[in-house]
JSON list of C-alpha atoms in Angstrom, two decimals:
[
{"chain": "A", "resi": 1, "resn": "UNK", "atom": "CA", "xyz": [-30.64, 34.45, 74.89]},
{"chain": "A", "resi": 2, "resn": "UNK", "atom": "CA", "xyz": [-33.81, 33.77, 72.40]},
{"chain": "A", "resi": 3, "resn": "UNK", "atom": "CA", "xyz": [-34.01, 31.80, 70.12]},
{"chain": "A", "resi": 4, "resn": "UNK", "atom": "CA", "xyz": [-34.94, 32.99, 66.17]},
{"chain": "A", "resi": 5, "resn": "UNK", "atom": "CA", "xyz": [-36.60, 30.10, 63.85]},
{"chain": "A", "resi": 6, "resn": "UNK", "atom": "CA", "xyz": [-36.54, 30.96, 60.64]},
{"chain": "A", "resi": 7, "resn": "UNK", "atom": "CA", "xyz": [-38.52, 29.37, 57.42]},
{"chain": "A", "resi": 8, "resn": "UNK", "atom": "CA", "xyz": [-36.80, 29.76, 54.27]},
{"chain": "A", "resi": 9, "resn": "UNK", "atom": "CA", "xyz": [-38.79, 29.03, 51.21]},
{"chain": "A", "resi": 10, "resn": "UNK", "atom": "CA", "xyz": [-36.79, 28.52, 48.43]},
{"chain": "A", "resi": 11, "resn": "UNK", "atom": "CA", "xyz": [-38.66, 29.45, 44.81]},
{"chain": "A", "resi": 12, "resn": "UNK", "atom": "CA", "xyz": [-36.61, 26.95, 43.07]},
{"chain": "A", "resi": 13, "resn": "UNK", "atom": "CA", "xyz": [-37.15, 22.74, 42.91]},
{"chain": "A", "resi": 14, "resn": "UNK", "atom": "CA", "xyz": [-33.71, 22.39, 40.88]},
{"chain": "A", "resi": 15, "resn": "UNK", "atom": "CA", "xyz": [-31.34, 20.16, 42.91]},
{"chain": "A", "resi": 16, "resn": "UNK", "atom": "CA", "xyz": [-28.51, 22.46, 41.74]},
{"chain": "A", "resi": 17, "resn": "UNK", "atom": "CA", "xyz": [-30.24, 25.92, 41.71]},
{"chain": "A", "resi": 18, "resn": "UNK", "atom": "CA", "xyz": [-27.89, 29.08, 43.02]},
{"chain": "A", "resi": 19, "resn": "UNK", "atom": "CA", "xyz": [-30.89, 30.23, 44.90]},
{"chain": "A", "resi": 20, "resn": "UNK", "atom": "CA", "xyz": [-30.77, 27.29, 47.50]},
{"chain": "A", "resi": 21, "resn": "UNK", "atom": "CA", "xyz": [-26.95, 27.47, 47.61]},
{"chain": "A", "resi": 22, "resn": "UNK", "atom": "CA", "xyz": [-27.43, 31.03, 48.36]},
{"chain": "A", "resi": 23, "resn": "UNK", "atom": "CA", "xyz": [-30.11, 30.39, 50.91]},
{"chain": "A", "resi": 24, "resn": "UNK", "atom": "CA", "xyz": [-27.59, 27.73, 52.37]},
{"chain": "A", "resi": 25, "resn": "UNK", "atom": "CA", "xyz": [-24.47, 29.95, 52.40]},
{"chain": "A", "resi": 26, "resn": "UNK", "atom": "CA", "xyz": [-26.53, 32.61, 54.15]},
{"chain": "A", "resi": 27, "resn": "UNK", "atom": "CA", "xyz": [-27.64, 30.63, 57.23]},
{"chain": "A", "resi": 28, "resn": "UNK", "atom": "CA", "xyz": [-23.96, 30.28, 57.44]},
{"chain": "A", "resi": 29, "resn": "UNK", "atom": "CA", "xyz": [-23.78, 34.54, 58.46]},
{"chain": "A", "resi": 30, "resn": "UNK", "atom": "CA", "xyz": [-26.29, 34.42, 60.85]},
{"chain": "A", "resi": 31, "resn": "UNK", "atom": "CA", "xyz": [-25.93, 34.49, 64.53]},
{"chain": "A", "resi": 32, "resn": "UNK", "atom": "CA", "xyz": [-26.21, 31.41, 66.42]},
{"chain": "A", "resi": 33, "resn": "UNK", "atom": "CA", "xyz": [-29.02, 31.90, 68.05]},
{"chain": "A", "resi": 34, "resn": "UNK", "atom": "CA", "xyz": [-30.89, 32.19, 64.63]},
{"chain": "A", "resi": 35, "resn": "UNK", "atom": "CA", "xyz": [-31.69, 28.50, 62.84]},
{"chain": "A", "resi": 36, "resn": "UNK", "atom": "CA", "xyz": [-32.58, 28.33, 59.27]},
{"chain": "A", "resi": 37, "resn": "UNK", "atom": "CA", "xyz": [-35.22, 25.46, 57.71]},
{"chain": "A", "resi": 38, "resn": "UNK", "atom": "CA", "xyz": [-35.44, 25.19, 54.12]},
{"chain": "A", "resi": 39, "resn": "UNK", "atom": "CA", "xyz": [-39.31, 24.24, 53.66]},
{"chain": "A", "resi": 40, "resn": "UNK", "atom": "CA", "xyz": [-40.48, 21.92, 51.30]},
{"chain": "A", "resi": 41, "resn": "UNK", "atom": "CA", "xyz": [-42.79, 23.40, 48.69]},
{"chain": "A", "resi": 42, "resn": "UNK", "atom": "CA", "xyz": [-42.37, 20.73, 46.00]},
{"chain": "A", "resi": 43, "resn": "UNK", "atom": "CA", "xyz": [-44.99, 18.43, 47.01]},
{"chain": "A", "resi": 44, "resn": "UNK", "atom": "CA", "xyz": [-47.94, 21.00, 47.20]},
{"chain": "A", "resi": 45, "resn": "UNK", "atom": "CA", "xyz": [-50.76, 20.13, 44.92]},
{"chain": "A", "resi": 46, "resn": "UNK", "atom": "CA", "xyz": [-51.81, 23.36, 42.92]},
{"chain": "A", "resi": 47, "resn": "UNK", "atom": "CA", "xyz": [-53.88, 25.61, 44.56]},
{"chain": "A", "resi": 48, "resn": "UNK", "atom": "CA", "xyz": [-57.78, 25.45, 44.20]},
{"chain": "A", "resi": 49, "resn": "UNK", "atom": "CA", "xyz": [-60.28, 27.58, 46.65]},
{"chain": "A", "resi": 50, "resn": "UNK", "atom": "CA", "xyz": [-62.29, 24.58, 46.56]},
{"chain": "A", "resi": 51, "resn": "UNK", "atom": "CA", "xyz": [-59.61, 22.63, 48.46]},
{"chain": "A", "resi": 52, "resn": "UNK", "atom": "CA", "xyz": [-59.64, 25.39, 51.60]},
{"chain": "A", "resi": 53, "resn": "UNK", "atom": "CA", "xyz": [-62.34, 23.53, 53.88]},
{"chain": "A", "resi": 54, "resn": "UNK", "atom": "CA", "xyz": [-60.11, 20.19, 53.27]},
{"chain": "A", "resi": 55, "resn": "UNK", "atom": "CA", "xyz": [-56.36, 21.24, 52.79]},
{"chain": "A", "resi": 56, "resn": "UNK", "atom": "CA", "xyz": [-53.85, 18.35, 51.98]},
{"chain": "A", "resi": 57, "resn": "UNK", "atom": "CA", "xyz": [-51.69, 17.39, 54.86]},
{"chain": "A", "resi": 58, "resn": "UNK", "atom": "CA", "xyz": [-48.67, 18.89, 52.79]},
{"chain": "A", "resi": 59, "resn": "UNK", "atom": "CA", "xyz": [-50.11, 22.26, 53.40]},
{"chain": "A", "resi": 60, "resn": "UNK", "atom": "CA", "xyz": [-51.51, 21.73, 56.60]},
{"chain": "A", "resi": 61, "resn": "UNK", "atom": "CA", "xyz": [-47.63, 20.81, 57.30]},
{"chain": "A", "resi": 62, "resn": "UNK", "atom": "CA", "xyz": [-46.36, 24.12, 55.38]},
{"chain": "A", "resi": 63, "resn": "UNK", "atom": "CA", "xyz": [-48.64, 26.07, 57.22]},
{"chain": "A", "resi": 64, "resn": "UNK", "atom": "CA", "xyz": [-47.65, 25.13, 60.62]},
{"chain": "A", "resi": 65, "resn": "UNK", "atom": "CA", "xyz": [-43.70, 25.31, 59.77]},
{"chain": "A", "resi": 66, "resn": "UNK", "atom": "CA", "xyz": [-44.42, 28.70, 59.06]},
{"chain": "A", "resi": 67, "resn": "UNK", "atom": "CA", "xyz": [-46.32, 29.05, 61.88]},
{"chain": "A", "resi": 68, "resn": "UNK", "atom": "CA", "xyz": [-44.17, 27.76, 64.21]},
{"chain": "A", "resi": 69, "resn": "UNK", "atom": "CA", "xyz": [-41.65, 30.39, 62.83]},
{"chain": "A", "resi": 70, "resn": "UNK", "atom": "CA", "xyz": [-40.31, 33.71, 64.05]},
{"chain": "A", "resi": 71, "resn": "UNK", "atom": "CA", "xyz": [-39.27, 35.11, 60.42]},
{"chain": "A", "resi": 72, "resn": "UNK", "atom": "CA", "xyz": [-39.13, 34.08, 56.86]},
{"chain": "A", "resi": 73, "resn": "UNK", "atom": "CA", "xyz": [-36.78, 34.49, 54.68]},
{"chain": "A", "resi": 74, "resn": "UNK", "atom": "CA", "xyz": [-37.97, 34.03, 50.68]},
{"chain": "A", "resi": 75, "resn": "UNK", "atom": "CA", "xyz": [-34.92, 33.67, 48.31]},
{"chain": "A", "resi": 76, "resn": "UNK", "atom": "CA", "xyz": [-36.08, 33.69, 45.16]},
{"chain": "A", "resi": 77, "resn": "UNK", "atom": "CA", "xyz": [-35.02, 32.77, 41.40]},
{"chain": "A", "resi": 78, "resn": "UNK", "atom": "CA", "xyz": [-36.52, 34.91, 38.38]},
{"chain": "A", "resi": 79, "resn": "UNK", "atom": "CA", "xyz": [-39.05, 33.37, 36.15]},
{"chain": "A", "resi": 80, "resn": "UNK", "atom": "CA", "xyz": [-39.65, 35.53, 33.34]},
{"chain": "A", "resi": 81, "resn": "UNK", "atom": "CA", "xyz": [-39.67, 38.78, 35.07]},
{"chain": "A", "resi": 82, "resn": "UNK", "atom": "CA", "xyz": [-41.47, 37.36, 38.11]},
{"chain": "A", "resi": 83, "resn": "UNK", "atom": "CA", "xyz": [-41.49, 34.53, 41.14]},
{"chain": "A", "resi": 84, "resn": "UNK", "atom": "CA", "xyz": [-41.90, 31.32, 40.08]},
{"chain": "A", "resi": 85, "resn": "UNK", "atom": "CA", "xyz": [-45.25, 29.48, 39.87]},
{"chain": "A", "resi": 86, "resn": "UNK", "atom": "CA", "xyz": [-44.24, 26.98, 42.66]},
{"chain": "A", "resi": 87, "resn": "UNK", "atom": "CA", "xyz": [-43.02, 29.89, 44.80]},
{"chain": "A", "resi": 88, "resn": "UNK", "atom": "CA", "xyz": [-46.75, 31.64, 44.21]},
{"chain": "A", "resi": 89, "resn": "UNK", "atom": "CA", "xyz": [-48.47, 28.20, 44.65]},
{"chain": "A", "resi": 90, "resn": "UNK", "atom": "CA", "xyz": [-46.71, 27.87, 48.21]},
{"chain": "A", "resi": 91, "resn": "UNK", "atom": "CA", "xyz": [-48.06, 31.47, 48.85]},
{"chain": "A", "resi": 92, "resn": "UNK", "atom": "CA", "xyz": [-51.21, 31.14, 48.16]},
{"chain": "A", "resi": 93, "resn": "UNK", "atom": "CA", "xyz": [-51.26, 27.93, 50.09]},
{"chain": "A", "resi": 94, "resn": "UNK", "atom": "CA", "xyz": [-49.98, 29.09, 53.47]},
{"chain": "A", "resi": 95, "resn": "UNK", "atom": "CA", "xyz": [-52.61, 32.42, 53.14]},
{"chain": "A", "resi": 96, "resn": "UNK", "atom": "CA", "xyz": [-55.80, 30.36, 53.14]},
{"chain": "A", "resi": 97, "resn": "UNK", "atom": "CA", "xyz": [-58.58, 29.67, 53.92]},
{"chain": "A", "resi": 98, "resn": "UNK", "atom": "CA", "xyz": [-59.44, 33.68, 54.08]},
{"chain": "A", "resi": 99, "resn": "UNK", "atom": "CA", "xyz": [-58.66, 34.76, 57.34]},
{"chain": "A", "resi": 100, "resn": "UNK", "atom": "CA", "xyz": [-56.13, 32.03, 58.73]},
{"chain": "A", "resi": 101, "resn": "UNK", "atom": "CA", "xyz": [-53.12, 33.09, 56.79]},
{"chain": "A", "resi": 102, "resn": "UNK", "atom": "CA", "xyz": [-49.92, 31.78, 58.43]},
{"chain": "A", "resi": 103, "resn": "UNK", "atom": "CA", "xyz": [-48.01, 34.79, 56.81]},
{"chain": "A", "resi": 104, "resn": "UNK", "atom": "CA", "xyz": [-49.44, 37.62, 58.75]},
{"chain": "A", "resi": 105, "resn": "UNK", "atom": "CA", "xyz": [-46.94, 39.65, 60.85]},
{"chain": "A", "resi": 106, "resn": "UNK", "atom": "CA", "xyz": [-44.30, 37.86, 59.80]},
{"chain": "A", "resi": 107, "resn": "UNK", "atom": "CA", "xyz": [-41.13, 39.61, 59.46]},
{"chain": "A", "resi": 108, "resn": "UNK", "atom": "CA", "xyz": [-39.57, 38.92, 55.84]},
{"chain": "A", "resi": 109, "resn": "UNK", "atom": "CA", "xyz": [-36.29, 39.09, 54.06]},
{"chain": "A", "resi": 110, "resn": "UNK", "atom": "CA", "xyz": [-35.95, 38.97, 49.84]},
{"chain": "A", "resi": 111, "resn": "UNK", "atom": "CA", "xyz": [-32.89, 37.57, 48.53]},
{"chain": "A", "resi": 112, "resn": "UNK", "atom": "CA", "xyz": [-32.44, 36.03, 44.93]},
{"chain": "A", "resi": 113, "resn": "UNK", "atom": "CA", "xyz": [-29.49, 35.45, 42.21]},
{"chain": "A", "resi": 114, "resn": "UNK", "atom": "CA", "xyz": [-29.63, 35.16, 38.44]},
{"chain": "A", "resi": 115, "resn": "UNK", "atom": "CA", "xyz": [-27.23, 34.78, 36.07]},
{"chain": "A", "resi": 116, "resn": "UNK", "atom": "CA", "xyz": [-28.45, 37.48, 34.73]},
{"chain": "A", "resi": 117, "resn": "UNK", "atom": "CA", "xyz": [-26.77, 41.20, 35.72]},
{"chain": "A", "resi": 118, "resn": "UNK", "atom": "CA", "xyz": [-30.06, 42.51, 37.83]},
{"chain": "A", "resi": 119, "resn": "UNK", "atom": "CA", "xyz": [-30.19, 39.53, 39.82]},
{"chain": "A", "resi": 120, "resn": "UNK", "atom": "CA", "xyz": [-33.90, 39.21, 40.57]},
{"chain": "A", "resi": 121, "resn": "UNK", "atom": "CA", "xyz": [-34.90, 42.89, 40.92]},
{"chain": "A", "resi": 122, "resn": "UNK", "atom": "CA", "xyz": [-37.93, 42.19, 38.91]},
{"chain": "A", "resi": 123, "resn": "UNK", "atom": "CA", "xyz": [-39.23, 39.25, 40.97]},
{"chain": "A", "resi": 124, "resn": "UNK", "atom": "CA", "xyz": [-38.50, 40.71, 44.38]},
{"chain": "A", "resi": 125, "resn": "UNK", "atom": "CA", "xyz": [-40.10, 43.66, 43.87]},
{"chain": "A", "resi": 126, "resn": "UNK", "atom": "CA", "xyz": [-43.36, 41.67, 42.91]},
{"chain": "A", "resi": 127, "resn": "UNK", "atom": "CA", "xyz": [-42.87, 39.56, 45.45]},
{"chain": "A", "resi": 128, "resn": "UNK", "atom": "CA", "xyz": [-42.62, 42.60, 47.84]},
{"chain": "A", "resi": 129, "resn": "UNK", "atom": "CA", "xyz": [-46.22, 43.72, 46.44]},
{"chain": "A", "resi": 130, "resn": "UNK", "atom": "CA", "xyz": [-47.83, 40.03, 47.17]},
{"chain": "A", "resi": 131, "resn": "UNK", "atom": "CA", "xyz": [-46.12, 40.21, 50.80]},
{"chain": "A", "resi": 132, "resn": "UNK", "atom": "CA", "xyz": [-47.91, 43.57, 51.45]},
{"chain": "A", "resi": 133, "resn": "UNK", "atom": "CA", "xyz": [-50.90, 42.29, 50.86]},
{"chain": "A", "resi": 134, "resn": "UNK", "atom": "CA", "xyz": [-50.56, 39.56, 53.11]},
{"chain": "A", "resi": 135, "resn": "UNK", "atom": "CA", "xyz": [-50.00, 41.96, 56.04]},
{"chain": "A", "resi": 136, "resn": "UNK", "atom": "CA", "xyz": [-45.82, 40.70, 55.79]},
{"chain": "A", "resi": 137, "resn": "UNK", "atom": "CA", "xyz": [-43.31, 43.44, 56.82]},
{"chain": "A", "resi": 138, "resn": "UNK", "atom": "CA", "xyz": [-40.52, 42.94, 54.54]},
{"chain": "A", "resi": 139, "resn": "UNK", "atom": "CA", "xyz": [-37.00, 44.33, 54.94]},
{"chain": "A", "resi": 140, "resn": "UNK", "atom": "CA", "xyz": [-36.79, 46.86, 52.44]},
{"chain": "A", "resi": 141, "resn": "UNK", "atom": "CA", "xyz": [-32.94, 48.35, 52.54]},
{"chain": "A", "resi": 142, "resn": "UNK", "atom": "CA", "xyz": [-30.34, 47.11, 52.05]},
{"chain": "A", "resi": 143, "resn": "UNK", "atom": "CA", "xyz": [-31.80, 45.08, 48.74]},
{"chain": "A", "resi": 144, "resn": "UNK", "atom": "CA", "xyz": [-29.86, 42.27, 47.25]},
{"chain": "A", "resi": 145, "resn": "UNK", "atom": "CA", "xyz": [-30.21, 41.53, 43.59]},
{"chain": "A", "resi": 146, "resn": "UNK", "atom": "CA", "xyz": [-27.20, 38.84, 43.40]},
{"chain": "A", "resi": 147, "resn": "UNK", "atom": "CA", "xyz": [-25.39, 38.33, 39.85]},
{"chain": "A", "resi": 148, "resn": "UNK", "atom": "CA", "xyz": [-24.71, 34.60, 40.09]},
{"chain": "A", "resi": 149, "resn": "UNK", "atom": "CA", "xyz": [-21.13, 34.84, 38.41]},
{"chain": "A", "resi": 150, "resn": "UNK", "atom": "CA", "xyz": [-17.85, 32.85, 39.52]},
{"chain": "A", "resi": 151, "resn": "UNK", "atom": "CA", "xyz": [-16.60, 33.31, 42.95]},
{"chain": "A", "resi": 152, "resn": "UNK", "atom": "CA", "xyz": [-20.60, 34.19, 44.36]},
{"chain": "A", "resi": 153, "resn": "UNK", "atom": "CA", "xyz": [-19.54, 30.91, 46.19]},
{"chain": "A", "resi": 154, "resn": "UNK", "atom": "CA", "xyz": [-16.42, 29.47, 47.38]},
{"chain": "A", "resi": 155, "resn": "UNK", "atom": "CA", "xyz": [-14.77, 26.30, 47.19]},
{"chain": "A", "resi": 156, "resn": "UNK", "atom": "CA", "xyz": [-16.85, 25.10, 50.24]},
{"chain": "A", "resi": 157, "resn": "UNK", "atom": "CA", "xyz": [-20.04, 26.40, 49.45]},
{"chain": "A", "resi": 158, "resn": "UNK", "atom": "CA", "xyz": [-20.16, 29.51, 51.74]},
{"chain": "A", "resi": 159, "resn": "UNK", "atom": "CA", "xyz": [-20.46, 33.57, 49.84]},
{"chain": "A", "resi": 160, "resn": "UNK", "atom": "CA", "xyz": [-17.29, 34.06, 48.33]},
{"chain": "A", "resi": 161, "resn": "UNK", "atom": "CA", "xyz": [-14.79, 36.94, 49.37]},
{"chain": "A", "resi": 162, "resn": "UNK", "atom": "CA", "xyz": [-16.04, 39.59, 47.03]},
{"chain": "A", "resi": 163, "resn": "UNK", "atom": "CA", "xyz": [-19.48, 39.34, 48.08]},
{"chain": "A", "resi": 164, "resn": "UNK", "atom": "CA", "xyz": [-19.18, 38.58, 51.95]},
{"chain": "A", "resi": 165, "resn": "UNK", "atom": "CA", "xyz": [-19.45, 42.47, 52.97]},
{"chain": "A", "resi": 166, "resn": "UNK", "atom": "CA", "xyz": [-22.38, 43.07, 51.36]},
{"chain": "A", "resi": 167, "resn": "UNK", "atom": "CA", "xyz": [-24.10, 39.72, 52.43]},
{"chain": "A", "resi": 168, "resn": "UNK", "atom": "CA", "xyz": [-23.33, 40.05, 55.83]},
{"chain": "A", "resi": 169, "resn": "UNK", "atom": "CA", "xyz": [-24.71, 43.52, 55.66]},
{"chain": "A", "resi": 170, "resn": "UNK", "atom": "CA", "xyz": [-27.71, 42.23, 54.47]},
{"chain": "A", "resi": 171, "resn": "UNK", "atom": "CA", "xyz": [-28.27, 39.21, 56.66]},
{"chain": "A", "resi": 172, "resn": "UNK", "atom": "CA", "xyz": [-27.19, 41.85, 60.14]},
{"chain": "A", "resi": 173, "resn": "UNK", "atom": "CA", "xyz": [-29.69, 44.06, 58.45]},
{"chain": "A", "resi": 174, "resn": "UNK", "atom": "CA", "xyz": [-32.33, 40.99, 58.62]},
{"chain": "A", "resi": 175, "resn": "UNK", "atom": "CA", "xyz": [-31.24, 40.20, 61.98]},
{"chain": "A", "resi": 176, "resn": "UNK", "atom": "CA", "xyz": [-32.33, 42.96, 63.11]},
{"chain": "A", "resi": 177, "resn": "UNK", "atom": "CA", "xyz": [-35.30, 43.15, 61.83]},
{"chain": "A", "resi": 178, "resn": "UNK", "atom": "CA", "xyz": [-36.34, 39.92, 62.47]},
{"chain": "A", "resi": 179, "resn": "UNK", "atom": "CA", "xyz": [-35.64, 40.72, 66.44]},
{"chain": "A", "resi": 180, "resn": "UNK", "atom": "CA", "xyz": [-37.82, 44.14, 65.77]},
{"chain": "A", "resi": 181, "resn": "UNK", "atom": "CA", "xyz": [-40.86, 42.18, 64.65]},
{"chain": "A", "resi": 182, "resn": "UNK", "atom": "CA", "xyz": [-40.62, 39.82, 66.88]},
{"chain": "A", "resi": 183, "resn": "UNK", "atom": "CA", "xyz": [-40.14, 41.54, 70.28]}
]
């Protein structure tokens, strides 16, 4: 049986954010022979093009995490109709100097939650336009735009009863895709 790595980069640096319990809870639906590693993105200095021919060893670490990976899976909060800038800065990061992107070819899944009714529609889909031009093939059905409301989550942590079917659709969904891109 293979093994599936998987680098989950979380847009959000609050301790308490829904997107990083919801990147948690979905490891949790996963087959075992998939792992999930939240990256850390936190510590990145902003990105300058000057910095490329020197990167600091917090990128250089990024980089090879994702690297080292056979998928990535983005889960992603809403900024005012958009990723956030941390998410972007990570981005940018990992996809330079021009021509050694550690992005390209890998196979990506989109998942966010808002408290807001439409989830993260707007971000994903912008961050589905950054992904193409990175050379990223990025799961495009089923989409998940998660309304963070009561009972997302359980008691325990894990995707509550109401939204379980439709999660596990997506992360199957994922599965397979990741497996597609990767064989």
């Amino acid at each position: 049986m293979s093994q599936y790595q998987i680098a989950v980069i979380v847009g959000s640096l609050r301790k308490d954010s829904f997107n990083r319990k919801l990147a948690s809870a979905m490891a949790k639906l996963a087959p075992p022979e998939f792992s999930f590693k939240q990256l850390q993105i936190g510590d990145l200095p902003l990105y300058n093009q000057d910095d490329d021919a020197n990167q600091a060893d917090t990128v250089k670490r990024l980089k090879a995490e994702i690297t080292a990976a056979q998928g990535i899976l983005f889960v992603t909060p809403e900024y005012n109709r958009s990723i956030s800038g941390v998410l972007k800065n990570a981005i940018d990061h990992a996809s330079r100097p021009y021509g050694q992107s550690a992005w390209t070819g890998k196979p990506a899944g989109i998942l966010g939650a808002s408290v807001g009714p439409h989830g993260t529609a707007m971000a994903q889909q912008h961050l589905r336009n950054i992904l193409a031009s990175l050379d990223m093939p990025a799961l495009g059905q089923p989409e998940a735009f998660i309304h963070a409301r009561e009972g997302l989550f359980d008691e325990s942590g894990d995707i509550g009863e109401g939204s379980r079917k439709l999660l596990q659709n997506w992360m199957d969904r994922y599965v397979s895709w990741v497996k597609k891109h990767t064989s």
